[in-house]
Every structure is written in C-alpha cells, then in structure tokens.
Tab-separated table of C-alpha atoms in Angstrom:
chain	number	residue	atom	x	y	z
I	1	MET	CA	97.267	112.242	68.313
I	2	LYS	CA	95.504	115.512	69.059
I	3	GLN	CA	93.535	113.913	71.929
I	4	THR	CA	96.782	112.512	73.365
I	5	MET	CA	98.385	115.963	73.304
I	6	ILE	CA	95.342	117.535	74.971
I	7	PHE	CA	95.363	114.830	77.660
I	8	SER	CA	99.097	115.353	78.321
I	9	PHE	CA	98.525	119.122	78.546
I	10	LEU	CA	95.711	118.648	81.072
I	11	ILE	CA	97.884	116.325	83.187
I	12	THR	CA	100.714	118.872	83.152
I	13	LEU	CA	98.314	121.689	84.006
I	14	ALA	CA	96.836	119.687	86.892
I	15	SER	CA	100.321	119.046	88.207
I	16	LEU	CA	101.203	122.721	87.986
I	17	MET	CA	97.971	123.716	89.697
I	18	GLY	CA	98.712	121.191	92.430
I	19	ASN	CA	102.128	122.740	93.002
I	20	LEU	CA	100.596	126.217	92.970
I	21	SER	CA	98.028	125.168	95.548
I	22	LEU	CA	100.871	123.921	97.704
I	23	ALA	CA	102.803	127.119	97.198
I	24	TRP	CA	99.838	129.215	98.315
I	25	ALA	CA	98.769	126.923	101.127
I	26	GLY	CA	100.239	129.167	103.808
I	27	PRO	CA	103.506	130.474	105.247
I	28	ALA	CA	106.624	128.817	103.844
I	29	VAL	CA	110.380	128.747	104.331
I	30	ILE	CA	113.376	127.364	102.443
I	31	LEU	CA	115.586	124.880	104.286
I	32	GLU	CA	119.047	123.747	103.229
I	33	VAL	CA	120.355	120.354	104.331
I	34	SER	CA	124.130	119.829	104.346
I	35	ALA	CA	125.421	116.260	104.260
I	36	GLY	CA	128.657	117.179	106.026
I	37	LYS	CA	131.557	114.758	106.311
I	38	GLN	CA	129.772	111.641	105.014
I	39	ALA	CA	127.181	110.687	102.415
I	40	ARG	CA	123.650	110.389	103.798
I	41	HIS	CA	121.128	107.750	102.837
I	42	ASN	CA	117.958	106.729	104.668
I	43	CYS	CA	119.007	109.286	107.240
I	44	VAL	CA	116.561	110.631	109.845
I	45	ILE	CA	116.364	114.422	110.036
I	46	SER	CA	114.689	116.165	112.959
I	47	ILE	CA	114.450	119.939	113.427
I	48	PRO	CA	112.500	122.346	115.624
I	49	VAL	CA	109.502	123.862	113.859
I	50	PRO	CA	110.703	127.187	112.348
I	51	LYS	CA	109.356	130.290	114.125
I	52	LEU	CA	107.396	131.433	111.063
I	53	LEU	CA	105.441	128.157	111.194
I	54	GLU	CA	105.186	127.704	114.965
I	55	SER	CA	101.398	128.085	115.022
I	56	GLN	CA	100.827	125.533	112.228
I	57	LYS	CA	99.772	121.910	112.661
I	58	LYS	CA	100.025	120.460	109.136
I	59	PHE	CA	102.979	120.742	106.793
I	60	SER	CA	104.217	119.877	103.331
I	61	LEU	CA	107.869	119.462	102.361
I	62	LEU	CA	109.015	119.721	98.743
I	63	ARG	CA	112.452	119.328	97.201
I	64	VAL	CA	113.340	122.552	95.453
I	65	ASP	CA	115.319	120.821	92.666
I	66	ASN	CA	112.536	118.558	91.404
I	67	GLY	CA	109.341	119.593	93.212
I	68	MET	CA	108.915	116.141	94.734
I	69	GLU	CA	106.848	116.087	97.926
I	70	ILE	CA	108.602	114.355	100.816
I	71	PRO	CA	106.657	112.875	103.742
I	72	VAL	CA	107.162	115.015	106.849
I	73	GLN	CA	105.634	114.529	110.288
I	74	LEU	CA	105.144	116.685	113.350
I	75	ASP	CA	106.144	115.361	116.778
I	76	GLY	CA	104.764	117.332	119.701
I	77	THR	CA	105.427	114.831	122.493
I	78	GLY	CA	108.722	116.306	123.690
I	79	GLU	CA	109.757	119.618	125.178
I	80	ARG	CA	109.765	121.167	121.709
I	81	ARG	CA	107.689	120.585	118.591
I	82	GLU	CA	109.805	118.899	115.934
I	83	LEU	CA	109.467	118.108	112.256
I	84	VAL	CA	110.871	114.766	111.165
I	85	TRP	CA	111.553	113.333	107.725
I	86	ILE	CA	113.825	110.709	106.173
I	87	LEU	CA	116.440	111.690	103.621
I	88	ARG	CA	116.021	108.626	101.419
I	89	GLU	CA	117.823	109.500	98.174
I	90	GLN	CA	121.553	109.714	98.770
I	91	LEU	CA	123.093	113.095	99.475
I	92	ASP	CA	126.805	112.908	98.755
I	93	LYS	CA	129.501	113.921	101.193
I	94	GLY	CA	129.791	117.725	101.290
I	95	ALA	CA	126.670	118.223	99.148
I	96	THR	CA	123.554	120.258	99.988
I	97	ARG	CA	119.858	119.948	99.133
I	98	LYS	CA	117.121	122.553	99.486
I	99	TYR	CA	113.533	122.009	100.556
I	100	ARG	CA	110.453	124.205	100.684
I	101	LEU	CA	108.570	123.728	103.948
I	102	LEU	CA	105.079	125.169	104.024
I	103	ALA	CA	101.922	125.130	106.075
I	104	ARG	CA	99.059	123.224	104.589
I	105	PRO	CA	95.511	123.681	105.874
I	106	GLY	CA	94.033	120.511	104.382
I	107	LYS	CA	95.035	116.875	104.249
I	108	THR	CA	98.568	116.192	103.061
I	109	GLY	CA	97.747	112.977	101.248
I	110	GLN	CA	100.625	111.225	102.963
I	111	VAL	CA	100.084	107.528	103.656
I	112	ASN	CA	100.764	106.243	107.159
I	113	ARG	CA	103.645	103.776	106.913
I	114	VAL	CA	103.973	103.093	110.647
I	115	SER	CA	101.098	101.884	112.818
I	116	VAL	CA	100.854	101.656	116.606
I	117	VAL	CA	97.947	99.601	117.976
I	118	ASP	CA	96.942	99.031	121.598
I	119	ASP	CA	95.362	95.589	122.031
I	120	GLY	CA	94.687	96.162	125.725
I	121	LYS	CA	97.908	94.516	126.884
I	122	HIS	CA	100.545	95.628	124.428
I	123	LEU	CA	101.438	98.457	122.072
I	124	ASN	CA	102.248	96.731	118.784
I	125	VAL	CA	104.286	98.657	116.221
I	126	LYS	CA	104.440	97.769	112.534
I	127	VAL	CA	106.138	99.314	109.503
I	128	GLY	CA	104.463	98.612	106.175
I	129	GLY	CA	102.526	95.805	107.845
I	130	LYS	CA	105.689	94.159	109.226
I	131	PRO	CA	105.880	93.732	113.021
I	132	VAL	CA	108.772	95.670	114.574
I	133	LEU	CA	108.304	95.567	118.334
I	134	THR	CA	105.842	95.073	121.166
I	135	TYR	CA	105.826	97.196	124.302
I	136	ASN	CA	104.218	95.315	127.204
I	137	HIS	CA	102.118	97.637	129.362
I	138	LYS	CA	100.184	94.903	131.156
I	139	ILE	CA	101.839	92.386	133.453
I	140	VAL	CA	103.403	89.460	131.600
I	141	GLU	CA	103.260	86.525	133.966
I	142	ALA	CA	106.315	84.401	134.667
I	143	PRO	CA	105.943	80.876	133.217
I	144	GLN	CA	106.422	79.303	136.655
I	145	ARG	CA	103.701	80.618	138.954
I	146	ASP	CA	105.669	79.827	142.112
I	147	GLN	CA	108.049	82.502	140.803
I	148	ASP	CA	105.491	85.267	140.397
I	149	TYR	CA	108.082	87.774	141.610
I	150	TYR	CA	109.366	87.625	138.013
I	151	ASP	CA	106.088	89.000	136.625
I	152	LYS	CA	107.039	91.971	134.467
I	153	SER	CA	105.704	95.009	132.586
I	154	GLY	CA	107.197	98.143	131.062
I	155	TYR	CA	109.588	96.569	128.549
I	156	ILE	CA	109.902	95.575	124.877
I	157	HIS	CA	109.524	91.991	123.700
I	158	PRO	CA	109.325	90.608	121.131
I	159	LEU	CA	111.644	92.598	118.892
I	160	TYR	CA	111.604	91.438	115.270
I	161	THR	CA	113.954	91.497	112.301
I	162	PRO	CA	112.606	92.780	108.948
I	163	SER	CA	112.063	89.181	107.796
I	164	GLY	CA	109.848	88.526	110.828
I	165	LYS	CA	112.243	86.629	113.095
I	166	VAL	CA	112.083	87.302	116.838
I	167	ILE	CA	115.534	88.403	117.997
I	168	THR	CA	114.958	88.980	121.741
I	169	ASP	CA	114.164	86.612	124.614
I	170	ASP	CA	111.952	86.713	127.705
I	171	PHE	CA	111.980	84.771	131.004
I	172	ASN	CA	114.925	82.601	129.994
I	173	PRO	CA	115.298	80.045	132.824
I	174	ASP	CA	118.978	80.906	133.051
I	175	HIS	CA	118.214	84.524	134.025
I	176	SER	CA	114.448	84.972	134.292
I	177	HIS	CA	114.815	88.619	135.292
I	178	GLN	CA	116.202	89.623	131.881
I	179	HIS	CA	113.501	90.767	129.473
I	180	GLY	CA	113.896	91.830	125.834
I	181	ILE	CA	114.768	95.531	126.001
I	182	MET	CA	114.566	96.863	129.542
I	183	PHE	CA	116.059	99.584	131.748
I	184	SER	CA	116.774	98.585	135.349
I	185	TRP	CA	119.372	99.549	137.950
I	186	ARG	CA	121.123	96.732	139.784
I	187	LYS	CA	122.261	98.485	142.974
I	188	ILE	CA	120.274	101.448	144.334
I	189	LEU	CA	120.515	103.380	147.595
I	190	PHE	CA	117.307	105.147	148.630
I	191	GLU	CA	116.653	106.665	152.048
I	192	GLY	CA	119.608	104.684	153.364
I	193	ARG	CA	118.254	101.331	152.140
I	194	GLU	CA	119.626	99.130	149.379
I	195	ASN	CA	117.327	98.422	146.452
I	196	ASN	CA	117.610	96.151	143.441
I	197	GLY	CA	115.367	96.853	140.460
I	198	TRP	CA	117.329	94.432	138.269
I	199	ASP	CA	116.797	91.021	139.885
I	200	GLN	CA	113.160	90.690	140.918
I	201	LYS	CA	113.941	87.587	142.945
I	202	SER	CA	115.619	89.800	145.541
I	203	LYS	CA	112.213	91.369	146.263
I	204	LEU	CA	114.010	94.609	147.135
I	205	GLY	CA	112.627	96.566	144.209
I	206	LYS	CA	110.869	96.334	140.877
I	207	VAL	CA	110.365	98.225	137.633
I	208	GLU	CA	106.815	98.330	136.288
I	209	HIS	CA	104.702	100.107	133.713
I	210	LYS	CA	102.594	102.982	135.101
I	211	LYS	CA	100.668	104.432	132.160
I	212	VAL	CA	100.513	104.957	128.406
I	213	ASN	CA	100.812	108.689	127.852
I	214	SER	CA	100.281	108.720	124.087
I	215	PHE	CA	100.791	106.757	120.880
I	216	THR	CA	100.328	107.442	117.178
I	217	GLY	CA	101.254	106.161	113.739
I	218	GLY	CA	102.347	108.227	110.779
I	219	PRO	CA	104.007	108.497	107.360
I	220	VAL	CA	107.519	109.030	108.793
I	221	PHE	CA	107.411	107.427	112.236
I	222	GLY	CA	105.201	105.870	114.835
I	223	SER	CA	105.625	107.002	118.409
I	224	LEU	CA	104.686	105.893	121.876
I	225	THR	CA	105.274	107.617	125.187
I	226	THR	CA	104.938	105.663	128.423
I	227	THR	CA	105.647	106.132	132.119
I	228	ILE	CA	107.524	103.441	134.047
I	229	ASN	CA	108.001	103.366	137.827
I	230	HIS	CA	111.082	102.212	139.737
I	231	VAL	CA	109.674	101.006	143.052
I	232	ASP	CA	111.270	100.498	146.470
I	233	LEU	CA	109.930	97.354	148.166
I	234	THR	CA	111.963	97.677	151.370
I	235	ASN	CA	109.911	100.406	153.042
I	236	LYS	CA	108.134	98.993	156.110
I	237	THR	CA	104.952	100.969	155.424
I	238	GLY	CA	104.609	99.768	151.834
I	239	PRO	CA	106.035	100.217	148.319
I	240	VAL	CA	107.394	103.663	147.418
I	241	THR	CA	108.078	104.875	143.885
I	242	MET	CA	111.653	106.188	143.761
I	243	LEU	CA	111.920	107.154	140.107
I	244	ASN	CA	109.390	108.079	137.436
I	245	GLU	CA	110.783	107.143	134.035
I	246	VAL	CA	109.332	108.269	130.707
I	247	TRP	CA	110.114	106.373	127.513
I	248	ARG	CA	109.710	108.270	124.252
I	249	ILE	CA	109.999	105.815	121.379
I	250	ARG	CA	110.071	106.655	117.671
I	251	VAL	CA	109.971	103.859	115.103
I	252	PHE	CA	110.922	105.089	111.644
I	253	ALA	CA	109.360	104.139	108.302
I	254	LEU	CA	112.163	101.940	106.953
I	255	ASP	CA	111.326	98.503	105.560
I	256	ASP	CA	114.571	96.661	104.795
I	257	GLN	CA	116.034	97.603	108.156
I	258	PHE	CA	114.323	98.603	111.361
I	259	LEU	CA	115.422	101.787	113.082
I	260	PHE	CA	113.984	103.239	116.266
I	261	ASP	CA	114.935	105.559	119.116
I	262	ILE	CA	114.365	105.165	122.830
I	263	ASN	CA	114.765	108.317	124.896
I	264	SER	CA	114.551	107.654	128.632
I	265	ILE	CA	113.962	110.460	131.160
I	266	GLN	CA	114.205	109.488	134.832
I	267	ASN	CA	113.063	111.879	137.568
I	268	CYS	CA	112.989	111.502	141.325
I	269	ALA	CA	109.460	110.667	142.455
I	270	THR	CA	110.046	112.087	145.952
I	271	LYS	CA	112.181	114.829	147.463
I	272	GLN	CA	114.887	112.256	148.167
I	273	PRO	CA	117.791	111.588	145.789
I	274	VAL	CA	118.342	108.152	144.313
I	275	THR	CA	121.936	106.911	144.268
I	276	ILE	CA	123.040	104.342	141.715
I	277	ASP	CA	125.866	102.540	143.447
I	278	LYS	CA	128.973	101.266	141.704
I	279	VAL	CA	128.407	97.923	139.994
I	280	HIS	CA	129.568	96.434	136.691
I	281	TYR	CA	126.118	95.955	135.117
I	282	GLY	CA	122.621	97.456	134.975
I	283	GLY	CA	121.115	100.141	132.752
I	284	MET	CA	119.744	99.976	129.205
I	285	THR	CA	119.789	96.254	128.409
I	286	VAL	CA	119.097	93.848	125.550
I	287	ARG	CA	118.582	90.090	125.986
I	288	GLY	CA	119.149	88.081	122.801
I	289	HIS	CA	117.324	85.060	121.416
I	290	ALA	CA	117.145	81.842	123.467
I	291	ASP	CA	118.865	79.827	120.712
I	292	TRP	CA	121.933	82.014	121.059
I	293	HIS	CA	122.170	81.091	124.726
I	294	LYS	CA	121.553	77.387	124.184
I	295	ASP	CA	124.124	76.975	121.415
I	296	ARG	CA	126.487	79.838	122.391
I	297	THR	CA	126.331	80.949	118.756
I	298	TYR	CA	126.098	84.678	119.405
I	299	ASP	CA	128.834	87.286	119.393
I	300	TYR	CA	129.291	91.025	119.714
I	301	LEU	CA	130.858	93.622	117.481
I	302	THR	CA	131.716	97.023	118.913
I	303	SER	CA	132.779	100.314	117.357
I	304	ALA	CA	136.332	99.481	118.510
I	305	GLY	CA	136.257	96.060	116.836
I	306	LYS	CA	135.860	94.132	120.092
I	307	ASN	CA	133.835	90.949	120.656
I	308	LYS	CA	132.689	88.737	123.544
I	309	GLU	CA	136.242	87.689	124.244
I	310	ASN	CA	137.676	91.162	124.759
I	311	GLY	CA	134.874	93.736	124.708
I	312	ASN	CA	133.540	93.550	128.258
I	313	GLN	CA	133.846	96.838	130.219
I	314	THR	CA	135.207	98.698	127.203
I	315	ARG	CA	133.630	102.029	126.210
I	316	PRO	CA	132.397	101.835	122.604
I	317	HIS	CA	130.094	104.157	120.693
I	318	TRP	CA	127.909	101.251	119.624
I	319	VAL	CA	127.477	97.520	120.195
I	320	GLU	CA	125.997	94.930	117.855
I	321	MET	CA	124.815	91.530	119.119
I	322	TYR	CA	124.305	88.968	116.362
I	323	GLY	CA	123.970	85.293	115.599
I	324	PRO	CA	122.054	82.714	113.537
I	325	LEU	CA	118.251	82.679	113.555
I	326	ALA	CA	116.488	79.936	111.584
I	327	GLY	CA	119.690	79.259	109.664
I	328	GLU	CA	120.391	82.873	108.737
I	329	SER	CA	122.305	85.580	110.539
I	330	ALA	CA	120.609	88.585	112.155
I	331	GLY	CA	121.666	91.329	114.517
I	332	VAL	CA	120.590	94.206	116.742
I	333	THR	CA	122.836	97.228	117.212
I	334	VAL	CA	122.446	99.823	119.949
I	335	LEU	CA	123.938	103.244	119.225
I	336	SER	CA	124.749	105.463	122.208
I	337	HIS	CA	124.293	109.217	121.845
I	338	PRO	CA	127.246	111.520	122.668
I	339	GLN	CA	125.053	113.513	125.069
I	340	ASN	CA	124.613	110.472	127.300
I	341	PHE	CA	126.041	110.602	130.817
I	342	ARG	CA	129.679	109.448	130.912
I	343	PHE	CA	129.781	108.945	127.153
I	344	PRO	CA	131.295	106.759	125.852
I	345	GLN	CA	129.638	104.531	128.406
I	346	PRO	CA	131.119	101.250	129.661
I	347	VAL	CA	129.366	98.112	128.470
I	348	ARG	CA	128.722	94.783	130.085
I	349	LEU	CA	129.178	92.208	127.307
I	350	HIS	CA	128.433	88.863	128.881
I	351	PRO	CA	130.749	86.193	127.450
I	352	LYS	CA	128.458	83.208	128.171
I	353	MET	CA	124.935	84.474	127.611
I	354	PRO	CA	123.485	86.788	124.939
I	355	TYR	CA	122.867	89.993	126.818
I	356	PHE	CA	124.587	93.331	127.082
I	357	CYS	CA	123.941	96.666	128.723
I	358	PHE	CA	125.375	100.161	128.882
I	359	ALA	CA	126.626	100.034	132.473
I	360	VAL	CA	127.399	103.630	133.476
I	361	ALA	CA	127.653	102.649	137.152
I	362	ALA	CA	130.715	100.533	136.380
I	363	ILE	CA	132.848	103.674	136.639
I	364	ASP	CA	131.565	104.883	139.991
I	365	ALA	CA	128.405	105.656	141.940
I	366	PHE	CA	126.289	108.676	140.970
I	367	ALA	CA	123.126	110.350	142.184
I	368	ILE	CA	119.888	111.275	140.460
I	369	ASP	CA	118.780	114.389	142.330
I	370	PRO	CA	115.285	115.893	142.606
I	371	GLY	CA	114.628	118.349	139.800
I	372	LYS	CA	117.563	117.076	137.719
I	373	PRO	CA	116.403	114.422	135.254
I	374	TYR	CA	118.689	111.613	134.181
I	375	VAL	CA	118.370	111.424	130.386
I	376	SER	CA	119.495	108.520	128.184
I	377	ARG	CA	119.342	108.393	124.385
I	378	TYR	CA	119.797	105.249	122.290
I	379	ARG	CA	119.063	104.316	118.692
I	380	TYR	CA	118.393	100.702	117.720
I	381	TYR	CA	119.161	99.148	114.340
I	382	VAL	CA	117.763	95.672	113.599
I	383	HIS	CA	118.654	93.780	110.447
I	384	ASP	CA	118.823	90.425	108.742
I	385	GLY	CA	122.159	89.212	107.422
I	386	GLN	CA	125.735	89.446	108.612
I	387	PRO	CA	126.967	92.378	110.720
I	388	ASP	CA	128.681	95.198	108.861
I	389	ALA	CA	130.842	97.554	110.906
I	390	LYS	CA	130.779	100.186	108.157
I	391	VAL	CA	126.975	100.286	108.209
I	392	ASP	CA	126.871	100.446	112.006
I	393	GLN	CA	129.393	103.283	112.029
I	394	ARG	CA	127.527	105.206	109.307
I	395	LEU	CA	124.312	104.917	111.290
I	396	TRP	CA	126.052	106.079	114.450
I	397	GLU	CA	127.452	109.114	112.599
I	398	ASP	CA	123.940	109.892	111.318
I	399	TYR	CA	122.695	109.729	114.912
I	400	ALA	CA	125.583	111.455	116.679
I	401	ASP	CA	126.341	114.078	114.026
I	402	PRO	CA	123.266	114.411	111.778
I	403	PRO	CA	123.105	116.605	108.669
I	404	GLN	CA	122.967	120.304	109.437
I	405	VAL	CA	119.750	122.091	108.499
I	406	LYS	CA	119.629	125.851	108.172
I	407	LEU	CA	116.923	128.334	107.314
I	408	VAL	CA	118.021	129.949	104.052
I	409	THR	CA	115.232	132.401	103.329
I	410	ALA	CA	111.525	132.748	103.066
I	411	PRO	CA	110.429	131.897	99.485
C-alpha cells in the first residue's frame, strides 16, 4: 500500500514537472477560441503566429481547463506563418475555450499523423496509414498511345474514401481530358489567339506540372506546394507559358472523414493579360468514378437542395457528388470559400456524366492581369456512407466562418 502511494506520488510529481517544463519553455500567450453561432467539432483552426512568438519555430498548445496538450503545427509555406490545430472535442454554440500557446525549444513529442511521400512520379498522402490522395507530378500517359495529346500531369488522382475506395476517375473514354481533380480553363484569349487548356485534343493549349516546391507531413496536417503551368500551343515560334499556377494543399489529420484544402494562385507568366472568355464550364473540376458514368448511379446535392436534374448553372455554396461504390454509398463534397471570385460561383453539374466544376466564366468573361493574382480557395470533404446536408453545411460554416481566436493576455 505504501509503495503504491509512493509510486502514485512520483507519477503526479513527474506530470507536474512536465507541465512546469512546458510553462518555462519560452514565451507564451493565452488564446481564447469562441465557437460562435454553431457548435464546433473536428474543426480546423488556423491563426497567424502571435507577434510575441514570431521568432519561434516550435510550439506547444495546452488547454487551460485541463492542461491537455493539443497537437499544433506551423505552416510557413504561405505569405504568412500560421499555426494550425484541430478542435476535436466539441465546443458548444456560443461557448469559449482557452489555450496556452508557448514556444518550446526541444521536441514536442507529437506524432506525425499525416505523411507525404514522393515516389519519383507522385506525391502520395496518407492519414494514419490510410491513402487519401495522389498528386501526379510526372506525366501519366494516355491508355491509347495514338492519343498521346491526352498525356497529363499536375492533377490529383486517385482520391480515396476513408474505407479505401477510389472515388475519382482518369482517362474515361467518354471524356479522356477529364482527370480526377484538375483546374483548367476551357476558353482562353492570349495575345489575340484562342486557347483551350481544358480539352487537350484541341492541341491549342495544355496544363502541366512544372515543379514540386515543397512537401511535408505532420501531426495536424500534411502539405504540398506545387507549380503548374498553363501553356499556349498556338504560338508559331513555340509553346509559351501564359499562367503560372501554385497549388497549396493541406490534408488534415482526420481518420473517419478526409478533409483537405486546395488553394490555387494563378499569375500571369508574361506581361500580357490572360482573358477567360465566357463559357458555361471550366475551372476547378472533379471527375467521379467510372462506375457512376457506366450505370448513371451518381447524383449531386447542393447547399440549395438541388440535384442533377435542376442544379446546373445554379450558384451554391457547396456541391456534393455521390453514388454507390462496391455496394456502399460514398461522396465527395467541394466547399467554396466566400472570398472566391464571383462567390457564390456558378456550377456546371453535368446531368449525364459524373463531373462538376465551379464555372466562374459562365457569368461573363474576365481578365487575369499581370501583377494581380487570381486566387481560388476550396475545401474537400470525402466520406463513406450516404450524403448528409447538415454535415456538409456545418463543414462549410466551419470553413467560411471559422471560430474566432483572440489573444487574451500573456500568462
């Protein structure tokens, strides 16, 4: 009995010393998270690094109410350094929760939940050992070699559900130019010439991977940053890159559902503007599984309750495409950010084949001018099971209007 009490005391003392070592690890601040108008659960939180901690590289995050350490990760790939964590335990509507954020000179002890591996042709992302997506940075050859104009790079396929089912398609004979998750413009005017980066068969233009800028795994997210070129093939003296596009992808450490962001930044590659002419499709696109096309078993669900019968060219906040895979239902939802150009953006929901895109050019033509980047932000939610509009809407609210985080005081 006495030995048991001594052992318990030593464990408690070790725990206290561990917390003290955290407390004295370096500068620290207190943050308060406010849930706002809805309860938050498995909600991604991203904030700029507080000024007091701007020079730090490693951090610890502890809940003030129970001392629990929460995995937190630094992202320095964007214009500003950000700290990202996932609010996993529910925070009720209108409630607040405080955290102590502090610099930590040594290892945090956090386990990497997301891995990103380059196999020489692809960047493969996994969460907890489960495959999530593959970004193809080397040319994927078209199945029919007399159609090599369909060769493609700079896109995502396959995309998986949490149970391991592939939910996207590639090189479907019906429309071989549609590839998993891709971003292409259908009708482009550049230096007075018409280009088409959407349908490679036209041989007017193409979209191809240029380089891998960076990639990393982590306890909260895995990230990859790549450069993709939009190329004019109509110039008599040879191909000319019209647009340089950067994809910044974050895949979050969620197991039962997959959640990831794609931020696209397109800049003029020359001193000439690039005009996206008016057309009812083109843009950020998802092509669904081949079985859905063969059996016409897919459908859409939008934030306005529309489907493939009545949703085309509407302007929803989000679109889910779903259908049966190996006898069970699965779906992929794309959430559009309110800061996107012409939000809410029109969508092309094809009624006879499983693909949709956010088609901003359906409204009218627009120009991407030198020095003025065209920025697009989308969050993807992939799940097994039937679609649930309430879940999709909650996730969109988390994305569009995340919990507010304020600096309360230094501890």
